[in-house]
Amino acid sequence: NVLLNTGPSNVRDIYCNAPLTITGNVSVTPASNPLNKQGGNSLTFNGTNTVGGASAVNGGVLIVNGPMNGRATFTVNSGGTLGGTGVLSGPVVVQNGGTLAAGTDGSGTFTCGSLTANASSLFSLAYGVTNNPANGLIRVNGNLTLAGTLKLTDLGGLGIGTYTNFYYAGALVNNSLVVAGVAAGSSGGG
């Protein structure tokens, strides 16, 4: 169900026509080569991974649940989704039509080096009661440029309280983030 090929510039493309989970470690060599997720199904990395070249999610879903070392920039293109509870050491760019989700269903913590979103980017987070460790969070260990739409879903127990959507360690540029899917009687927040 997976075809790994070497393109003309030693690009590593993974095509998934069925869901695939890799529990071992993945390392793309040489370190300057990218990893591109293609195809409409999901690819899940649960091990310790290393990718150094500028990489992309061009279709379907890439779930990273372990460390993604190598400081590769991951670009999420239109029709692609990047998610999981892993830690990406490099930057993430969410293009128009791309989605970034915490976990696989919007719950848990997704961590990256820096994050840049575009006007039609989508963020997916889920919340239950306040201070629930399963609540969705996007942790950015660098600069954060916000734009697009934040889609909130209820894990059960979503109510009045303070919820953290994003944590960032660097500078914030807020180019307008629209909140959607908020339960009746609640209000969105950043």
Tab-separated table of C-alpha atoms in Angstrom:
chain	number	residue	atom	x	y	z
A	1	ASN	CA	0.000	0.000	0.000
A	2	VAL	CA	2.999	2.318	0.132
A	3	LEU	CA	5.351	3.252	-2.678
A	4	LEU	CA	8.611	4.919	-1.671
A	5	ASN	CA	10.406	6.354	-4.665
A	6	THR	CA	13.342	8.558	-5.418
A	7	GLY	CA	12.488	11.487	-7.646
A	8	PRO	CA	14.924	13.380	-9.852
A	9	SER	CA	16.231	15.371	-6.883
A	10	ASN	CA	16.308	12.445	-4.411
A	11	VAL	CA	12.937	13.439	-2.987
A	12	ARG	CA	11.372	10.729	-0.820
A	13	ASP	CA	7.651	10.528	-1.653
A	14	ILE	CA	5.360	8.225	0.292
A	15	TYR	CA	2.079	7.440	-1.482
A	16	CYS	CA	-0.640	5.946	0.721
A	17	ASN	CA	-3.706	4.394	-0.883
A	18	ALA	CA	-4.637	2.815	2.472
A	19	PRO	CA	-3.892	3.876	6.077
A	20	LEU	CA	-0.342	3.024	7.142
A	21	THR	CA	1.272	3.147	10.604
A	22	ILE	CA	5.047	2.901	10.998
A	23	THR	CA	6.057	2.071	14.571
A	24	GLY	CA	9.809	1.964	13.935
A	25	ASN	CA	12.167	4.857	13.363
A	26	VAL	CA	12.243	6.641	10.001
A	27	SER	CA	15.332	8.452	8.778
A	28	VAL	CA	15.658	10.158	5.399
A	29	THR	CA	19.207	10.198	4.064
A	30	PRO	CA	21.125	12.144	3.022
A	31	ALA	CA	19.982	14.669	5.601
A	32	SER	CA	19.183	17.336	2.984
A	33	ASN	CA	16.500	15.173	1.307
A	34	PRO	CA	12.820	15.873	2.005
A	35	LEU	CA	9.911	13.569	2.806
A	36	ASN	CA	6.639	14.239	0.992
A	37	LYS	CA	3.331	12.652	2.003
A	38	GLN	CA	1.176	11.969	-1.070
A	39	GLY	CA	-2.177	10.231	-1.524
A	40	GLY	CA	-5.517	10.541	0.178
A	41	ASN	CA	-5.078	8.222	3.180
A	42	SER	CA	-3.282	8.545	6.499
A	43	LEU	CA	0.363	7.883	7.309
A	44	THR	CA	1.287	7.662	11.006
A	45	PHE	CA	4.831	7.806	12.393
A	46	ASN	CA	5.074	6.489	15.974
A	47	GLY	CA	8.868	6.212	16.258
A	48	THR	CA	11.779	8.629	16.449
A	49	ASN	CA	12.160	10.187	13.011
A	50	THR	CA	14.773	12.309	11.247
A	51	VAL	CA	14.097	14.438	8.164
A	52	GLY	CA	16.283	17.402	7.219
A	53	GLY	CA	15.063	18.569	3.821
A	54	ALA	CA	12.089	20.874	3.208
A	55	SER	CA	9.109	18.466	3.287
A	56	ALA	CA	5.393	18.616	2.477
A	57	VAL	CA	2.018	17.072	3.164
A	58	ASN	CA	0.440	17.173	-0.295
A	59	GLY	CA	-2.594	14.997	0.349
A	60	GLY	CA	-4.263	12.947	3.046
A	61	VAL	CA	-3.104	13.015	6.655
A	62	LEU	CA	0.371	12.813	8.183
A	63	ILE	CA	0.267	11.990	11.909
A	64	VAL	CA	3.516	12.387	13.863
A	65	ASN	CA	3.340	10.895	17.374
A	66	GLY	CA	7.040	10.843	18.155
A	67	PRO	CA	9.976	13.184	17.729
A	68	MET	CA	10.647	14.516	14.209
A	69	ASN	CA	14.300	15.548	14.356
A	70	GLY	CA	16.398	17.161	11.644
A	71	ARG	CA	14.763	20.619	11.677
A	72	ALA	CA	12.978	20.098	8.344
A	73	THR	CA	10.362	22.658	7.374
A	74	PHE	CA	7.034	20.870	6.901
A	75	THR	CA	4.588	22.616	4.549
A	76	VAL	CA	0.945	21.535	4.689
A	77	ASN	CA	-0.536	22.160	1.248
A	78	SER	CA	-4.190	22.409	0.227
A	79	GLY	CA	-5.963	19.111	0.904
A	80	GLY	CA	-3.317	17.935	3.360
A	81	THR	CA	-3.488	17.577	7.146
A	82	LEU	CA	-0.615	17.444	9.624
A	83	GLY	CA	-1.360	16.317	13.158
A	84	GLY	CA	-0.399	14.116	16.053
A	85	THR	CA	1.094	14.508	19.497
A	86	GLY	CA	4.697	14.573	18.334
A	87	VAL	CA	7.390	17.217	18.478
A	88	LEU	CA	8.652	18.583	15.137
A	89	SER	CA	11.983	20.317	15.658
A	90	GLY	CA	11.584	22.511	12.585
A	91	PRO	CA	9.050	25.055	11.343
A	92	VAL	CA	5.554	24.287	10.040
A	93	VAL	CA	3.843	26.310	7.293
A	94	VAL	CA	0.109	25.776	6.752
A	95	GLN	CA	-0.866	26.913	3.257
A	96	ASN	CA	-4.354	27.954	2.148
A	97	GLY	CA	-6.554	24.840	2.325
A	98	GLY	CA	-4.144	22.974	4.608
A	99	THR	CA	-5.034	21.761	8.114
A	100	LEU	CA	-3.054	21.461	11.353
A	101	ALA	CA	-4.641	19.330	14.088
A	102	ALA	CA	-3.590	18.388	17.580
A	103	GLY	CA	-3.622	14.592	17.921
A	104	THR	CA	-5.784	12.764	15.412
A	105	ASP	CA	-9.106	14.227	16.517
A	106	GLY	CA	-8.052	17.672	17.744
A	107	SER	CA	-7.103	16.503	21.254
A	108	GLY	CA	-3.630	16.352	22.769
A	109	THR	CA	-0.603	18.579	22.169
A	110	PHE	CA	1.105	19.146	18.817
A	111	THR	CA	4.535	20.842	19.048
A	112	CYS	CA	6.670	22.515	16.369
A	113	GLY	CA	9.617	24.882	16.044
A	114	SER	CA	7.736	27.842	14.552
A	115	LEU	CA	4.349	28.125	12.851
A	116	THR	CA	3.132	30.234	9.939
A	117	ALA	CA	-0.498	30.108	8.791
A	118	ASN	CA	-2.201	31.637	5.750
A	119	ALA	CA	-5.626	33.261	5.374
A	120	SER	CA	-7.423	29.994	4.480
A	121	SER	CA	-5.521	27.685	6.840
A	122	LEU	CA	-7.513	25.508	9.250
A	123	PHE	CA	-6.622	24.547	12.820
A	124	SER	CA	-8.559	21.722	14.481
A	125	LEU	CA	-8.722	21.524	18.289
A	126	ALA	CA	-11.048	19.667	20.658
A	127	TYR	CA	-11.904	20.529	24.253
A	128	GLY	CA	-13.604	18.921	27.217
A	129	VAL	CA	-13.766	20.367	30.717
A	130	THR	CA	-11.193	23.036	31.588
A	131	ASN	CA	-7.723	21.743	32.544
A	132	ASN	CA	-8.394	18.385	30.863
A	133	PRO	CA	-4.998	17.044	29.699
A	134	ALA	CA	-6.692	15.744	26.525
A	135	ASN	CA	-7.695	19.274	25.478
A	136	GLY	CA	-6.154	20.332	22.189
A	137	LEU	CA	-3.091	22.588	22.246
A	138	ILE	CA	-0.644	23.732	19.596
A	139	ARG	CA	2.723	24.482	21.217
A	140	VAL	CA	5.120	26.602	19.162
A	141	ASN	CA	8.736	26.788	20.348
A	142	GLY	CA	9.379	29.874	18.213
A	143	ASN	CA	7.458	32.565	16.340
A	144	LEU	CA	3.737	32.201	15.609
A	145	THR	CA	1.945	33.808	12.659
A	146	LEU	CA	-1.809	33.259	13.001
A	147	ALA	CA	-4.415	33.441	10.249
A	148	GLY	CA	-7.262	31.263	9.000
A	149	THR	CA	-9.917	29.430	10.989
A	150	LEU	CA	-9.808	27.660	14.342
A	151	LYS	CA	-12.372	24.821	14.362
A	152	LEU	CA	-13.350	23.770	17.892
A	153	THR	CA	-15.121	20.526	18.759
A	154	ASP	CA	-16.474	19.246	22.063
A	155	LEU	CA	-14.778	16.227	23.678
A	156	GLY	CA	-17.594	16.218	26.228
A	157	GLY	CA	-17.915	18.771	28.991
A	158	LEU	CA	-16.926	21.887	27.045
A	159	GLY	CA	-18.255	24.839	28.972
A	160	ILE	CA	-17.473	28.213	30.425
A	161	GLY	CA	-13.819	28.533	31.333
A	162	THR	CA	-10.399	29.441	30.050
A	163	TYR	CA	-8.936	27.283	27.298
A	164	THR	CA	-5.500	27.726	25.767
A	165	ASN	CA	-5.411	27.211	21.991
A	166	PHE	CA	-1.806	28.136	21.237
A	167	TYR	CA	1.323	28.503	23.314
A	168	TYR	CA	4.269	30.258	21.659
A	169	ALA	CA	7.778	31.090	22.841
A	170	GLY	CA	8.666	33.750	20.238
A	171	ALA	CA	6.885	36.670	18.612
A	172	LEU	CA	3.195	36.679	17.650
A	173	VAL	CA	1.807	38.087	14.398
A	174	ASN	CA	-1.986	37.859	14.452
A	175	ASN	CA	-3.406	38.243	10.946
A	176	SER	CA	-6.922	37.435	12.158
A	177	LEU	CA	-7.983	34.001	13.317
A	178	VAL	CA	-11.699	33.186	13.003
A	179	VAL	CA	-13.207	30.780	15.545
A	180	ALA	CA	-15.793	28.255	14.304
A	181	GLY	CA	-17.674	25.382	15.900
A	182	VAL	CA	-17.962	26.889	19.368
A	183	ALA	CA	-20.709	25.324	21.463
A	184	ALA	CA	-23.797	27.425	22.227
A	185	GLY	CA	-23.227	29.796	25.145
A	186	SER	CA	-19.438	29.776	24.743
A	187	SER	CA	-17.123	32.227	23.068
A	188	GLY	CA	-13.885	31.607	21.226
A	189	GLY	CA	-10.526	32.829	22.379
A	190	GLY	CA	-6.893	32.716	21.407
